CSV table of N, CA and C in Angstrom, one decimal:
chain,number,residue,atom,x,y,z
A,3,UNK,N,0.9,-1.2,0.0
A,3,UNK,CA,0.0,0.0,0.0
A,3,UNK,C,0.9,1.2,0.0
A,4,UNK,N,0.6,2.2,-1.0
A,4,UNK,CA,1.4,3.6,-1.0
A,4,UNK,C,1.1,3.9,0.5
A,5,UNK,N,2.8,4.4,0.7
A,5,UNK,CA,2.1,5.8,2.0
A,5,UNK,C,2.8,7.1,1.5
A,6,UNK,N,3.3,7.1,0.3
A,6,UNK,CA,3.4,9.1,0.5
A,6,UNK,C,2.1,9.3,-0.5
A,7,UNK,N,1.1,9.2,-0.4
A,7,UNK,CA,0.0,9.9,-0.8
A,7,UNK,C,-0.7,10.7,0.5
A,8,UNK,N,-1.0,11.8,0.4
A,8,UNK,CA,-1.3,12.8,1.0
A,8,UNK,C,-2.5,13.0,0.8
A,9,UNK,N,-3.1,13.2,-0.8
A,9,UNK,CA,-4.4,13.5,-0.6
A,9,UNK,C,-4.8,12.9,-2.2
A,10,UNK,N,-6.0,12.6,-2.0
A,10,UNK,CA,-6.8,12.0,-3.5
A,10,UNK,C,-7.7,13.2,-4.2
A,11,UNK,N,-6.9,13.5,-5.3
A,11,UNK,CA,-7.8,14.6,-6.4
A,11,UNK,C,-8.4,14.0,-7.5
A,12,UNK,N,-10.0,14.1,-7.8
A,12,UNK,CA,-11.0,13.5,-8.6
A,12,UNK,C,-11.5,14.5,-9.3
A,13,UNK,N,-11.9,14.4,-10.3
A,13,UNK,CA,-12.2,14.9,-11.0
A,13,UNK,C,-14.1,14.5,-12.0
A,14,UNK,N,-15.3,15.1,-11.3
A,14,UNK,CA,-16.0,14.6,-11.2
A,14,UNK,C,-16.7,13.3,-11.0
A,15,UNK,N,-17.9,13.2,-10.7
A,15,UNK,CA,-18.5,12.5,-9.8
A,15,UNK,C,-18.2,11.2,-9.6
A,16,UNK,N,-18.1,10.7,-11.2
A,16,UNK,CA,-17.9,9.0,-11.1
A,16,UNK,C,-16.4,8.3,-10.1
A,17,UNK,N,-15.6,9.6,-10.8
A,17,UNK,CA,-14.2,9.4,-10.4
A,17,UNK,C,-13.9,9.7,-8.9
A,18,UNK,N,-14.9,10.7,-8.4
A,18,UNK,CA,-15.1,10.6,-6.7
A,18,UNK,C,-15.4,9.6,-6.2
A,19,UNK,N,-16.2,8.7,-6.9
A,19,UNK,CA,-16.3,7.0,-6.3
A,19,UNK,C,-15.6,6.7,-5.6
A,20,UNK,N,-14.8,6.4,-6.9
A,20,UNK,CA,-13.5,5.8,-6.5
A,20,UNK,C,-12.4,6.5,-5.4
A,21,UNK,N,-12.1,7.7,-5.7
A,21,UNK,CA,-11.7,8.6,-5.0
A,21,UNK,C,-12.2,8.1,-3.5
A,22,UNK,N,-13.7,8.3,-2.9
A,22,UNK,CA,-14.0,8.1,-2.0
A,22,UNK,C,-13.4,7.1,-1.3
A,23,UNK,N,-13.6,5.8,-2.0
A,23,UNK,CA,-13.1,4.4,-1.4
A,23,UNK,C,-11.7,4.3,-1.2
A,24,UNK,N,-10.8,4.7,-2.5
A,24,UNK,CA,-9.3,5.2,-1.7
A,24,UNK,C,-9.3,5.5,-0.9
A,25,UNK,N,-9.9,6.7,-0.6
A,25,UNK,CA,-9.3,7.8,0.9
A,25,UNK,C,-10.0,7.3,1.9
A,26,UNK,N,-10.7,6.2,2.2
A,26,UNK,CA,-11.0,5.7,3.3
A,26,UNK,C,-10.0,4.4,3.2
A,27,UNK,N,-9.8,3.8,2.2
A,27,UNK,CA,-8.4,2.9,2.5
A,27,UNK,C,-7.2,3.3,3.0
A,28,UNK,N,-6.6,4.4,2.1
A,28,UNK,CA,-5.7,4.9,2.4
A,28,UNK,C,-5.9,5.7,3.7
A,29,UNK,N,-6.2,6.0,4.1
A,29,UNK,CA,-7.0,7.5,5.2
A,29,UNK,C,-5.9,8.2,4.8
A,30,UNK,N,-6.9,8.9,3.8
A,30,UNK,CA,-6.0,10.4,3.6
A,30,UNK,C,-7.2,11.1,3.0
A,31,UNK,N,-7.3,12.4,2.9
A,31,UNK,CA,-8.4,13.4,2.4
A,31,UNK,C,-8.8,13.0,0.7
A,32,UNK,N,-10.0,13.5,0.7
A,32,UNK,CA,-10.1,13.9,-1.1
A,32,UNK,C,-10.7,15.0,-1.8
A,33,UNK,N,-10.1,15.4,-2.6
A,33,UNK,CA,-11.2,16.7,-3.1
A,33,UNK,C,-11.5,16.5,-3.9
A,34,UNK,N,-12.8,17.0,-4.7
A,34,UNK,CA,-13.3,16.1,-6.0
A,34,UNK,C,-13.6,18.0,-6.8
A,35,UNK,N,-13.1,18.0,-8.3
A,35,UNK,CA,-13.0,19.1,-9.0
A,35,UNK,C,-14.4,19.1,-9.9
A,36,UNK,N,-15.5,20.0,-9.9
A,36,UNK,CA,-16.6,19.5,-10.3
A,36,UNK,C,-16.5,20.3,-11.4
A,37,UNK,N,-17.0,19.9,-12.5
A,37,UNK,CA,-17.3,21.3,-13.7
A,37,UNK,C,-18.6,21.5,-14.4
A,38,UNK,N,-19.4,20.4,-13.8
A,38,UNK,CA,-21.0,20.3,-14.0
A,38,UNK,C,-21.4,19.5,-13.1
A,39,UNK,N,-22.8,19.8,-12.7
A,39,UNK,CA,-23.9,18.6,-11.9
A,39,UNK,C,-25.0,18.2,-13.0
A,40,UNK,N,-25.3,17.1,-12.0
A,40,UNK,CA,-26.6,16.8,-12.9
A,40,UNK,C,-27.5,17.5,-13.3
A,41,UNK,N,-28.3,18.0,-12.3
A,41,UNK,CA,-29.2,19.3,-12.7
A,41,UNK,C,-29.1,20.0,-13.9
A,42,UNK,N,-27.3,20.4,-13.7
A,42,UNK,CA,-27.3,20.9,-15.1
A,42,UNK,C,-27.0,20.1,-16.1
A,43,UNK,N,-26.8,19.3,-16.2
A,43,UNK,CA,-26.1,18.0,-17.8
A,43,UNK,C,-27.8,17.6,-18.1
A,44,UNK,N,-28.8,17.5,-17.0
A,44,UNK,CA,-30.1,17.0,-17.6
A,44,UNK,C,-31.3,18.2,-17.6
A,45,UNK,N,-30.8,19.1,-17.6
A,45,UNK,CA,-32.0,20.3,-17.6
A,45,UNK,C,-32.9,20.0,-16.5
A,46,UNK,N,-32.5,19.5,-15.3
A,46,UNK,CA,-33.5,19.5,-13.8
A,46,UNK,C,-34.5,18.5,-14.4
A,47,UNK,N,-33.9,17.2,-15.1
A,47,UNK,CA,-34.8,16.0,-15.9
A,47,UNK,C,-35.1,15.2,-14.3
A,48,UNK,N,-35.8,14.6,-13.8
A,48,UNK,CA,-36.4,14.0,-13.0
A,48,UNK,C,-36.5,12.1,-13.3
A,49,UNK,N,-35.6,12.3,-14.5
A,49,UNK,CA,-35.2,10.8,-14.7
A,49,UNK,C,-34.9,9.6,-13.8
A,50,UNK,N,-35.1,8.5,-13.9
A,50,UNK,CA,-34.6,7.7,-12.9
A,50,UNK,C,-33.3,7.8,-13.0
A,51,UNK,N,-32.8,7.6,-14.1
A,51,UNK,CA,-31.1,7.8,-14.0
A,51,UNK,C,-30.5,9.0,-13.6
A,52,UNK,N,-31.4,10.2,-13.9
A,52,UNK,CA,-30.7,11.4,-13.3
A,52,UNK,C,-30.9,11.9,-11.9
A,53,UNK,N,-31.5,11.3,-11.4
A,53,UNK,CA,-32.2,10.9,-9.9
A,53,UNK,C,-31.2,10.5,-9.6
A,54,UNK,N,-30.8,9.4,-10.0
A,54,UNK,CA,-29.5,8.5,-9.1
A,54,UNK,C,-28.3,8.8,-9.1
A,55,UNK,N,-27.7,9.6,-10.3
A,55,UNK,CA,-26.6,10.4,-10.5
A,55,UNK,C,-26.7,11.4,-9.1
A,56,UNK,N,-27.9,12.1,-9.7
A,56,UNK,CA,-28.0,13.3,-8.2
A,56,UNK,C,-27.6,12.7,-7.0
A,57,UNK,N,-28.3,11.6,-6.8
A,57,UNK,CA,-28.2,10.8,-5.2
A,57,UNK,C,-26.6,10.6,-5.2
A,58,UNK,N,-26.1,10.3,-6.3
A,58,UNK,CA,-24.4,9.7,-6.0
A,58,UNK,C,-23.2,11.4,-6.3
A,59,UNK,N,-23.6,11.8,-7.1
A,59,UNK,CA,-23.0,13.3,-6.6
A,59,UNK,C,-23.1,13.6,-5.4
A,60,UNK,N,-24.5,13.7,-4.6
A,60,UNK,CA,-24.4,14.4,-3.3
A,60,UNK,C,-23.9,13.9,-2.3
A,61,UNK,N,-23.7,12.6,-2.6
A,61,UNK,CA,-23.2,11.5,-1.7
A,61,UNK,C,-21.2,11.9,-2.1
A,62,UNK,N,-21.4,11.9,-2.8
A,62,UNK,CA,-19.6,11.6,-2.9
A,62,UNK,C,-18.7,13.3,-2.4
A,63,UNK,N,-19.3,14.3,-3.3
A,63,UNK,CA,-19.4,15.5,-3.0
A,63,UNK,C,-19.5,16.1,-1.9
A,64,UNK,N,-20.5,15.7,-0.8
A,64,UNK,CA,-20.6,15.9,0.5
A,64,UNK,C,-19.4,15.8,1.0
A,65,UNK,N,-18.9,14.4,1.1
A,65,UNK,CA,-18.1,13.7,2.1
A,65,UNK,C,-16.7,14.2,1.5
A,66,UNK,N,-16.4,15.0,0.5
A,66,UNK,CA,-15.2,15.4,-0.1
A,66,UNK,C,-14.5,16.6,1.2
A,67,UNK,N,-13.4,16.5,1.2
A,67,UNK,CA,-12.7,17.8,2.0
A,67,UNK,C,-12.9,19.0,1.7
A,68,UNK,N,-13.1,18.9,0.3
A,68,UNK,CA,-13.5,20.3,-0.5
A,68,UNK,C,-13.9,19.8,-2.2
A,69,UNK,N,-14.8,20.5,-2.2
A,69,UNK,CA,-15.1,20.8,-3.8
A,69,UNK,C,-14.4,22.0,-4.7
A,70,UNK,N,-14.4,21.7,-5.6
A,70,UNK,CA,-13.6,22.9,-6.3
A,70,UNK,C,-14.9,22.9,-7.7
A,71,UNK,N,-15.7,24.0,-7.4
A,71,UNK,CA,-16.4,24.3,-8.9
A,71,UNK,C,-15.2,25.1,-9.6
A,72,UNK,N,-15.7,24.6,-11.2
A,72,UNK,CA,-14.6,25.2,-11.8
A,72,UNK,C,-15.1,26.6,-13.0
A,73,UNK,N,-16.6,27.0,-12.5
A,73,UNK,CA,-17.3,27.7,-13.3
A,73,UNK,C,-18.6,27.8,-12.2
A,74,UNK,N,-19.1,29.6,-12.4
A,74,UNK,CA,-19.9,29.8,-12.1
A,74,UNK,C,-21.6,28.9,-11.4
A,75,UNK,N,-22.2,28.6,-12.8
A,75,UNK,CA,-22.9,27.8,-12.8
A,75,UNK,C,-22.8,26.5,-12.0
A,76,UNK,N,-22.1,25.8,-12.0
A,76,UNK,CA,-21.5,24.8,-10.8
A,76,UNK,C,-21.6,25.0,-10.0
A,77,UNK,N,-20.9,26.1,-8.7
A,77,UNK,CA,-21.1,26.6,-8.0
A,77,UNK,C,-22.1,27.3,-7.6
A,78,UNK,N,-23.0,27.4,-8.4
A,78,UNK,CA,-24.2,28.0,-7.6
A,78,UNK,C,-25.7,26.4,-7.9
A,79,UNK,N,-25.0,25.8,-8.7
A,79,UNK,CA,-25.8,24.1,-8.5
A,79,UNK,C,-25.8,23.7,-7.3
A,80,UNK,N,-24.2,23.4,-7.2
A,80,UNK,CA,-23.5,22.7,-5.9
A,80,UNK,C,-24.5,23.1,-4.5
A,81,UNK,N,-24.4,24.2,-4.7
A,81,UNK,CA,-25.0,25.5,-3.3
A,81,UNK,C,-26.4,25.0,-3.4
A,82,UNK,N,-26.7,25.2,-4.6
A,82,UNK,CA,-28.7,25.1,-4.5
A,82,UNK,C,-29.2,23.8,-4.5
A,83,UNK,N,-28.3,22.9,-5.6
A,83,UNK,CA,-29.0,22.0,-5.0
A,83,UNK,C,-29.0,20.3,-4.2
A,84,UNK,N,-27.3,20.9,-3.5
A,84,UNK,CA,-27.2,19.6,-2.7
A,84,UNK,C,-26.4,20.4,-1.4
A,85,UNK,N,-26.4,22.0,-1.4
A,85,UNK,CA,-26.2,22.3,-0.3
A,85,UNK,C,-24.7,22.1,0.3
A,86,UNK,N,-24.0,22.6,-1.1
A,86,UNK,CA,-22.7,22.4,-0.6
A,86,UNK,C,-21.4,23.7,-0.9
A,87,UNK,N,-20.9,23.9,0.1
A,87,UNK,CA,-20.1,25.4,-0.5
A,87,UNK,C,-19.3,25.1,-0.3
A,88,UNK,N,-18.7,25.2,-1.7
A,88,UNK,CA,-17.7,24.5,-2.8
A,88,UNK,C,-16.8,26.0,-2.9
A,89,UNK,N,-15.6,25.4,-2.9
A,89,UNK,CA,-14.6,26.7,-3.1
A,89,UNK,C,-14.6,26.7,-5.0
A,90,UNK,N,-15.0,28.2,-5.0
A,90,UNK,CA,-15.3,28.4,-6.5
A,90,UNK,C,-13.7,28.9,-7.4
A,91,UNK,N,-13.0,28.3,-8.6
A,91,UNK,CA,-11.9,28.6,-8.8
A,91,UNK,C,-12.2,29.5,-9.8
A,92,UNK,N,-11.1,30.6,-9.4
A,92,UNK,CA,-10.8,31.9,-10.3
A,92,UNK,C,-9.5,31.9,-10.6
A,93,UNK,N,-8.6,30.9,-10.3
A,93,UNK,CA,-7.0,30.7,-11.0
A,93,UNK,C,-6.6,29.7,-10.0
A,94,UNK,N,-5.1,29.7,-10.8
A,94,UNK,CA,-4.7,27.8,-10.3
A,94,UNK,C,-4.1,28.3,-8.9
A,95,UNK,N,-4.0,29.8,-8.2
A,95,UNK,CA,-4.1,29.9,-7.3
A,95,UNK,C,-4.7,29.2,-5.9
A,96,UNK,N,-6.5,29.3,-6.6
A,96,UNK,CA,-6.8,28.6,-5.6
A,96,UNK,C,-7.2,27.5,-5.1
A,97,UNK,N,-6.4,26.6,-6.4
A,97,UNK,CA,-6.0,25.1,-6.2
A,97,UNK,C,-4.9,24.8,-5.7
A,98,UNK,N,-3.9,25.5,-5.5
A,98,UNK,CA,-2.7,25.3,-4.5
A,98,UNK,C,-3.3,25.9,-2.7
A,99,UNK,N,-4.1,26.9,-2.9
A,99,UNK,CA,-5.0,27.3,-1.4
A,99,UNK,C,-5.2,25.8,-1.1
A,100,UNK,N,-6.4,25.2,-1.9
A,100,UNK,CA,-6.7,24.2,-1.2
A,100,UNK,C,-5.9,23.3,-0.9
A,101,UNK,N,-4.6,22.7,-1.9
A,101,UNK,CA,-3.7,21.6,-1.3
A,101,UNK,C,-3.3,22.6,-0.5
A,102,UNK,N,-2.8,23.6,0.2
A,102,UNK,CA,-2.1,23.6,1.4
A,102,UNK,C,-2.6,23.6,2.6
A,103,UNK,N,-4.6,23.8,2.4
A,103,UNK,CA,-5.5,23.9,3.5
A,103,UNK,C,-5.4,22.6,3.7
A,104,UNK,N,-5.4,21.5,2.9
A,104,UNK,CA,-5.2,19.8,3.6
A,104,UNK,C,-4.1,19.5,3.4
A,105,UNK,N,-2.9,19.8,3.5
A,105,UNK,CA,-1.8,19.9,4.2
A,105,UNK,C,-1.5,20.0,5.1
A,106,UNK,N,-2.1,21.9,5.2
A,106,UNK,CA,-2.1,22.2,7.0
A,106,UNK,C,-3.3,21.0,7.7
A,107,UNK,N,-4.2,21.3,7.4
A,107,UNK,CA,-5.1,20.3,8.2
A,107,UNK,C,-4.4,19.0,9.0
A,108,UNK,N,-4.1,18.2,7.6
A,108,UNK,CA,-3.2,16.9,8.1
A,108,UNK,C,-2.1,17.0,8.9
A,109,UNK,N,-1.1,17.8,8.9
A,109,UNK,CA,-0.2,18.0,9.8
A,109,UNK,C,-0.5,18.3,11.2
A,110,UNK,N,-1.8,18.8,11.6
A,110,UNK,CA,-2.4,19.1,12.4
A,110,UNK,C,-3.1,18.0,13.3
A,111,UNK,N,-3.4,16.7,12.4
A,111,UNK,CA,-4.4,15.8,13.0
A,111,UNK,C,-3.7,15.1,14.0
């Protein structure tokens, strides 16, 4: 089993799955980079499948250390409709903020 992994970066939802199940193997953090939700990929469709997508976004999303919307729109989905405040990116800036907020964190624990 790796141990210089520090933290698991995903890059939407499906891949937060996986993401998820690492970082509870490994116990180490994860942040999952979102650039659309359901809502918005199915026009707020009420599909069974886009139902379930929603249920597994909110699910993987929640439990992330941080979200990173990478566009407006995202960011204000995230917010509305699974209630999540997601650090919104305006440069690669504040994707090094966040690796060094779970950096500090971990060094902390």
């Amino acid at each position: 089993m790796p141990r210089d992994i520090d933290l698991i970066h995903a890059h939407e939802w499906i891949a937060a799955v996986i993401a998820k199940v690492l970082s509870q193997r490994l116990k180490v953090p994860y942040i999952v980079s979102a650039y659309s939700t359901e809502p918005i990929r199915s026009g707020n469709s009420m599909s069974l499948l886009s139902l379930t997508i929603r249920d597994w976004e909110k699910y993987v999303f929640s439990s992330a250390f941080y979200v990173i919307a990478h566009n407006k729109p995202t960011y204000e989905s995230l917010r509305n409709h699974y209630g999540i405040n997601a650090v919104e990116l305006r440069s690669v800036n504040d994707v090094e903020l966040v690796y060094d907020e779970v950096s500090h964190q971990r060094d902390h624990q």
